[in-house]
mmCIF file of C-alpha atoms in Angstrom:
data_model
loop_
_atom_site.group_PDB
_atom_site.id
_atom_site.type_symbol
_atom_site.label_atom_id
_atom_site.label_comp_id
_atom_site.label_asym_id
_atom_site.label_seq_id
_atom_site.Cartn_x
_atom_site.Cartn_y
_atom_site.Cartn_z
ATOM 1 C CA ASP O 267 82.131 95.057 366.223
ATOM 2 C CA VAL O 268 82.883 98.090 368.372
ATOM 3 C CA VAL O 269 80.264 100.691 367.505
ATOM 4 C CA MET O 270 81.433 104.292 367.700
ATOM 5 C CA THR O 271 78.829 106.981 368.240
ATOM 6 C CA GLN O 272 79.703 110.626 367.774
ATOM 7 C CA TYR O 273 77.665 113.610 368.865
ATOM 8 C CA PRO O 274 76.601 116.108 367.928
ATOM 9 C CA GLY O 275 76.350 115.393 364.226
ATOM 10 C CA SER O 276 77.133 119.036 363.571
ATOM 11 C CA LEU O 277 77.867 122.151 365.535
ATOM 12 C CA ALA O 278 78.340 125.807 364.770
ATOM 13 C CA VAL O 279 80.906 127.674 366.814
ATOM 14 C CA SER O 280 82.000 131.294 366.710
ATOM 15 C CA LEU O 281 85.567 132.086 365.764
ATOM 16 C CA GLY O 282 87.775 132.093 368.821
ATOM 17 C CA GLU O 283 85.368 129.980 370.830
ATOM 18 C CA ARG O 284 85.697 126.329 371.899
ATOM 19 C CA ALA O 285 84.293 123.354 370.011
ATOM 20 C CA THR O 286 83.677 120.104 371.861
ATOM 21 C CA ILE O 287 83.020 116.830 370.068
ATOM 22 C CA HIS O 288 82.024 113.628 371.822
ATOM 23 C CA CYS O 289 82.655 110.027 370.909
ATOM 24 C CA LYS O 290 81.283 106.998 372.699
ATOM 25 C CA SER O 291 82.290 103.391 372.098
ATOM 26 C CA SER O 292 79.991 100.392 372.610
ATOM 27 C CA GLN O 293 82.646 98.738 374.746
ATOM 28 C CA SER O 294 85.757 99.880 376.525
ATOM 29 C CA VAL O 295 88.735 100.493 374.230
ATOM 30 C CA LEU O 296 91.198 100.615 377.100
ATOM 31 C CA SER O 297 93.981 98.197 376.255
ATOM 32 C CA SER O 298 95.006 95.988 379.166
ATOM 33 C CA SER O 299 98.429 95.401 377.631
ATOM 34 C CA ASN O 300 99.547 99.026 377.897
ATOM 35 C CA ASN O 301 96.755 100.786 379.821
ATOM 36 C CA LYS O 302 96.155 103.113 376.895
ATOM 37 C CA ASN O 303 92.912 103.927 375.130
ATOM 38 C CA SER O 304 92.938 102.730 371.524
ATOM 39 C CA LEU O 305 91.254 105.767 370.034
ATOM 40 C CA ALA O 306 92.255 108.216 367.305
ATOM 41 C CA TRP O 307 90.779 111.426 365.953
ATOM 42 C CA TYR O 308 90.906 112.597 362.344
ATOM 43 C CA GLN O 309 90.039 115.817 360.582
ATOM 44 C CA GLN O 310 88.676 115.766 357.052
ATOM 45 C CA LYS O 311 88.284 118.959 355.100
ATOM 46 C CA SER O 312 86.039 119.072 352.058
ATOM 47 C CA GLY O 313 87.549 117.216 349.098
ATOM 48 C CA GLN O 314 90.579 116.079 351.073
ATOM 49 C CA PRO O 315 91.663 112.825 352.712
ATOM 50 C CA PRO O 316 91.487 112.476 356.482
ATOM 51 C CA LYS O 317 94.321 113.890 358.547
ATOM 52 C CA LEU O 318 95.414 112.287 361.800
ATOM 53 C CA LEU O 319 95.082 114.625 364.763
ATOM 54 C CA ILE O 320 95.337 112.463 367.874
ATOM 55 C CA TYR O 321 96.069 108.861 368.821
ATOM 56 C CA TRP O 322 96.014 106.960 372.123
ATOM 57 C CA ALA O 323 93.067 109.257 372.871
ATOM 58 C CA SER O 324 95.238 112.207 373.882
ATOM 59 C CA VAL O 325 98.574 112.145 372.051
ATOM 60 C CA ARG O 326 98.751 114.929 369.513
ATOM 61 C CA GLU O 327 100.276 114.005 366.164
ATOM 62 C CA SER O 328 103.400 115.913 365.218
ATOM 63 C CA GLY O 329 102.577 119.247 363.614
ATOM 64 C CA VAL O 330 99.011 119.420 364.926
ATOM 65 C CA PRO O 331 98.298 122.759 366.625
ATOM 66 C CA ASP O 332 98.036 122.589 370.391
ATOM 67 C CA ARG O 333 94.527 124.050 370.277
ATOM 68 C CA PHE O 334 93.462 120.474 369.467
ATOM 69 C CA SER O 335 93.282 118.178 372.487
ATOM 70 C CA GLY O 336 91.819 114.778 373.228
ATOM 71 C CA SER O 337 90.633 113.327 376.496
ATOM 72 C CA GLY O 338 88.586 110.531 377.968
ATOM 73 C CA SER O 339 88.954 106.900 378.869
ATOM 74 C CA GLY O 340 87.120 103.619 378.606
ATOM 75 C CA THR O 341 84.053 104.351 376.498
ATOM 76 C CA ASP O 342 83.752 108.147 376.532
ATOM 77 C CA PHE O 343 86.045 110.496 374.676
ATOM 78 C CA THR O 344 86.184 114.142 373.745
ATOM 79 C CA LEU O 345 87.981 116.185 371.102
ATOM 80 C CA THR O 346 88.304 119.829 372.047
ATOM 81 C CA ILE O 347 89.249 122.597 369.668
ATOM 82 C CA ASP O 348 90.201 125.722 371.565
ATOM 83 C CA SER O 349 89.969 129.133 369.934
ATOM 84 C CA LEU O 350 88.316 127.897 366.734
ATOM 85 C CA GLN O 351 89.798 129.184 363.490
ATOM 86 C CA THR O 352 88.419 129.204 359.938
ATOM 87 C CA ALA O 353 90.976 126.530 359.043
ATOM 88 C CA ASP O 354 89.199 124.178 361.461
ATOM 89 C CA LEU O 355 86.077 123.969 359.304
ATOM 90 C CA ALA O 356 85.884 120.224 358.683
ATOM 91 C CA VAL O 357 84.298 116.931 359.606
ATOM 92 C CA TYR O 358 85.923 115.166 362.546
ATOM 93 C CA TYR O 359 85.933 111.412 363.047
ATOM 94 C CA CYS O 360 86.887 109.209 365.960
ATOM 95 C CA GLN O 361 88.239 105.730 365.264
ATOM 96 C CA GLN O 362 88.862 102.805 367.576
ATOM 97 C CA TYR O 363 91.721 100.392 367.035
ATOM 98 C CA TYR O 364 91.065 98.221 370.080
ATOM 99 C CA ASN O 365 89.754 95.465 367.864
ATOM 100 C CA ILE O 366 89.144 94.624 364.246
ATOM 101 C CA PRO O 367 87.274 95.678 362.297
ATOM 102 C CA LEU O 368 88.590 99.186 362.785
ATOM 103 C CA THR O 369 85.496 101.334 363.171
ATOM 104 C CA PHE O 370 84.748 105.034 362.906
ATOM 105 C CA GLY O 371 82.174 107.312 364.392
ATOM 106 C CA GLY O 372 79.689 108.870 362.008
ATOM 107 C CA GLY O 373 81.497 112.199 362.001
ATOM 108 C CA THR O 374 80.862 115.660 363.417
ATOM 109 C CA LYS O 375 80.720 118.612 361.064
ATOM 110 C CA VAL O 376 82.139 121.793 362.547
ATOM 111 C CA GLU O 377 80.853 125.007 361.050
ATOM 112 C CA ILE O 378 81.611 128.606 361.758
ATOM 113 C CA LYS O 379 78.770 130.501 363.404
ATOM 114 C CA GLU T 112 107.999 113.998 352.363
ATOM 115 C CA VAL T 113 105.605 111.063 352.566
ATOM 116 C CA HIS T 114 103.502 110.622 349.459
ATOM 117 C CA LEU T 115 100.828 108.047 348.687
ATOM 118 C CA ALA T 116 99.187 108.008 345.271
ATOM 119 C CA GLU T 117 96.250 105.748 344.476
ATOM 120 C CA SER T 118 95.313 104.771 340.953
ATOM 121 C CA GLY T 119 93.136 102.271 339.131
ATOM 122 C CA GLY T 120 89.703 103.569 340.006
ATOM 123 C CA GLY T 121 86.945 103.989 337.470
ATOM 124 C CA LEU T 122 83.528 102.864 336.326
ATOM 125 C CA VAL T 123 82.851 99.134 336.422
ATOM 126 C CA GLN T 124 79.702 97.078 336.012
ATOM 127 C CA PRO T 125 78.263 95.064 338.897
ATOM 128 C CA GLY T 126 80.047 91.721 339.113
ATOM 129 C CA GLY T 127 83.164 93.180 337.528
ATOM 130 C CA SER T 128 86.699 93.496 338.814
ATOM 131 C CA LEU T 129 89.152 96.288 339.398
ATOM 132 C CA ARG T 130 92.678 96.483 340.765
ATOM 133 C CA LEU T 131 93.704 99.507 342.754
ATOM 134 C CA SER T 132 97.327 100.482 343.221
ATOM 135 C CA CYS T 133 99.007 102.756 345.713
ATOM 136 C CA ALA T 134 102.493 104.073 345.015
ATOM 137 C CA ALA T 135 104.409 105.056 348.129
ATOM 138 C CA SER T 136 107.389 107.365 348.444
ATOM 139 C CA GLY T 137 109.205 109.428 351.047
ATOM 140 C CA PHE T 138 109.492 106.668 353.636
ATOM 141 C CA THR T 139 110.780 103.124 353.992
ATOM 142 C CA PHE T 140 107.697 101.355 352.678
ATOM 143 C CA SER T 141 108.859 97.871 353.606
ATOM 144 C CA THR T 142 108.871 98.697 357.319
ATOM 145 C CA TYR T 143 105.302 99.996 357.558
ATOM 146 C CA SER T 144 101.941 98.296 357.581
ATOM 147 C CA MET T 145 99.296 99.635 355.230
ATOM 148 C CA ASN T 146 95.536 99.962 355.098
ATOM 149 C CA TRP T 147 92.809 100.535 352.562
ATOM 150 C CA PHE T 148 89.835 102.631 353.605
ATOM 151 C CA ARG T 149 86.843 103.802 351.626
ATOM 152 C CA GLN T 150 84.262 106.539 351.769
ATOM 153 C CA ALA T 151 80.969 106.312 349.911
ATOM 154 C CA PRO T 152 79.749 109.608 348.418
ATOM 155 C CA GLY T 153 78.593 111.885 351.209
ATOM 156 C CA LYS T 154 79.175 109.202 353.839
ATOM 157 C CA GLY T 155 81.661 108.417 356.582
ATOM 158 C CA LEU T 156 84.873 106.443 356.641
ATOM 159 C CA GLU T 157 85.036 102.663 356.461
ATOM 160 C CA TRP T 158 88.065 100.478 356.968
ATOM 161 C CA VAL T 159 88.497 97.883 354.215
ATOM 162 C CA SER T 160 91.718 95.931 354.725
ATOM 163 C CA PHE T 161 95.105 95.809 356.453
ATOM 164 C CA ILE T 162 98.432 94.233 355.598
ATOM 165 C CA SER T 163 101.474 94.190 357.864
ATOM 166 C CA SER T 164 104.920 95.117 356.593
ATOM 167 C CA SER T 165 105.959 91.501 356.159
ATOM 168 C CA ARG T 166 102.525 90.382 354.882
ATOM 169 C CA PHE T 167 102.304 88.107 357.943
ATOM 170 C CA SER T 168 99.053 89.706 359.105
ATOM 171 C CA ILE T 169 96.195 90.437 356.724
ATOM 172 C CA TYR T 170 92.669 91.416 357.721
ATOM 173 C CA TYR T 171 89.491 92.363 355.899
ATOM 174 C CA ALA T 172 86.193 93.961 356.735
ATOM 175 C CA ASP T 173 83.360 91.443 356.582
ATOM 176 C CA SER T 174 81.754 93.479 353.801
ATOM 177 C CA VAL T 175 84.630 92.666 351.412
ATOM 178 C CA LYS T 176 85.943 89.355 352.743
ATOM 179 C CA GLY T 177 86.168 86.755 350.009
ATOM 180 C CA ARG T 178 85.877 89.371 347.262
ATOM 181 C CA PHE T 179 88.822 91.704 347.863
ATOM 182 C CA THR T 180 92.499 90.792 348.177
ATOM 183 C CA ILE T 181 95.163 93.085 349.590
ATOM 184 C CA SER T 182 98.785 92.660 348.607
ATOM 185 C CA ARG T 183 102.029 94.565 348.530
ATOM 186 C CA ASP T 184 105.311 94.676 346.635
ATOM 187 C CA ASN T 185 107.967 95.997 348.981
ATOM 188 C CA ALA T 186 110.595 96.022 346.247
ATOM 189 C CA ASN T 187 108.493 98.473 344.253
ATOM 190 C CA ASN T 188 106.969 100.403 347.171
ATOM 191 C CA SER T 189 103.477 99.495 346.076
ATOM 192 C CA LEU T 190 100.231 98.436 347.702
ATOM 193 C CA TYR T 191 97.359 96.800 345.850
ATOM 194 C CA LEU T 192 93.709 95.977 346.274
ATOM 195 C CA GLN T 193 92.201 93.427 343.927
ATOM 196 C CA MET T 194 88.442 93.859 343.936
ATOM 197 C CA ASN T 195 86.241 91.146 342.444
ATOM 198 C CA SER T 196 82.489 90.607 342.308
ATOM 199 C CA LEU T 197 81.936 94.308 342.731
ATOM 200 C CA ARG T 198 78.587 95.570 343.941
ATOM 201 C CA ALA T 199 76.868 98.937 343.806
ATOM 202 C CA GLU T 200 77.544 99.370 347.526
ATOM 203 C CA ASP T 201 81.293 99.224 346.831
ATOM 204 C CA THR T 202 81.023 102.611 345.133
ATOM 205 C CA ALA T 203 83.333 104.914 347.063
ATOM 206 C CA VAL T 204 86.567 106.836 347.131
ATOM 207 C CA TYR T 205 89.263 104.371 348.144
ATOM 208 C CA TYR T 206 92.196 105.615 350.195
ATOM 209 C CA CYS T 207 95.454 103.896 350.950
ATOM 210 C CA ALA T 208 96.987 104.883 354.258
ATOM 211 C CA ARG T 209 100.177 104.181 356.144
ATOM 212 C CA GLY T 210 99.323 102.411 359.346
ATOM 213 C CA TRP T 211 100.788 101.646 362.708
ATOM 214 C CA TYR T 212 100.664 98.153 364.046
ATOM 215 C CA ASP T 213 100.435 96.623 367.494
ATOM 216 C CA ILE T 214 103.063 93.907 367.606
ATOM 217 C CA VAL T 215 101.456 92.454 370.751
ATOM 218 C CA THR T 216 97.910 92.036 369.429
ATOM 219 C CA GLY T 217 98.801 91.841 365.757
ATOM 220 C CA TYR T 218 96.074 94.376 365.025
ATOM 221 C CA PRO T 219 96.280 97.633 363.079
ATOM 222 C CA ASP T 220 96.356 100.890 365.010
ATOM 223 C CA TRP T 221 95.904 104.421 363.629
ATOM 224 C CA SER T 222 96.864 105.657 360.162
ATOM 225 C CA ASP T 223 99.089 108.687 359.976
ATOM 226 C CA GLN T 224 99.460 109.330 356.241
ATOM 227 C CA TRP T 225 96.720 109.097 353.603
ATOM 228 C CA GLY T 226 96.623 109.330 349.856
ATOM 229 C CA GLN T 227 94.217 111.559 347.946
ATOM 230 C CA GLY T 228 92.020 108.620 347.020
ATOM 231 C CA THR T 229 90.683 107.078 343.830
ATOM 232 C CA LEU T 230 86.995 106.868 342.942
ATOM 233 C CA VAL T 231 85.426 103.509 342.197
ATOM 234 C CA THR T 232 81.939 103.570 340.712
ATOM 235 C CA VAL T 233 80.023 100.332 340.336
ATOM 236 C CA SER T 234 77.075 100.836 338.043
ATOM 237 C CA SER T 235 75.466 99.422 334.948
#
């Protein structure tokens, strides 16, 4: 299985500041068939289902604010939230779809400082 | 508007069975693959099973293989998860989610729409 490791487990960021979340996979998730990284990011607010933010490591889902961005390649990925807002309080998960089973990182809880 | 509504959760004894349903609306269900995920109380997300639009491809997590069966009824826009031989560690909120599918690899990709989930509690 592809093991996904997220860090930090939690972080507190001041409103208007940047939050950076890291995700590392145990093997490369770069697909040779299309040269894209098979990685998605989700946001889960308390008591709600996950919401897709980003796929192919950097493609923002329709309707997702542009303060959310994804980057990285191979085994190391980053989700950046620019100008953090109160609505961004949530747990964020990375997920690989390079191989089955689909696997998630352990989550990063973003809190407001 | 896309809407996914899970039902069928509840309290069941270890070794028991339960059938979850997911009613889909707001999109052409028959053209999309679907997934089941779960989330144990206070824990992270776990993928459970995948079924392609035509049912040609079906996959399970090792933790449920041989005990759970995914199925779908495209005529009635419904997804199902038959869960047998339930264990305490199956206790979780179960989510159905619309998935994307790699036609080259045959594997599931990301999931862009999720239901609100249904709670399954396995306890005596």
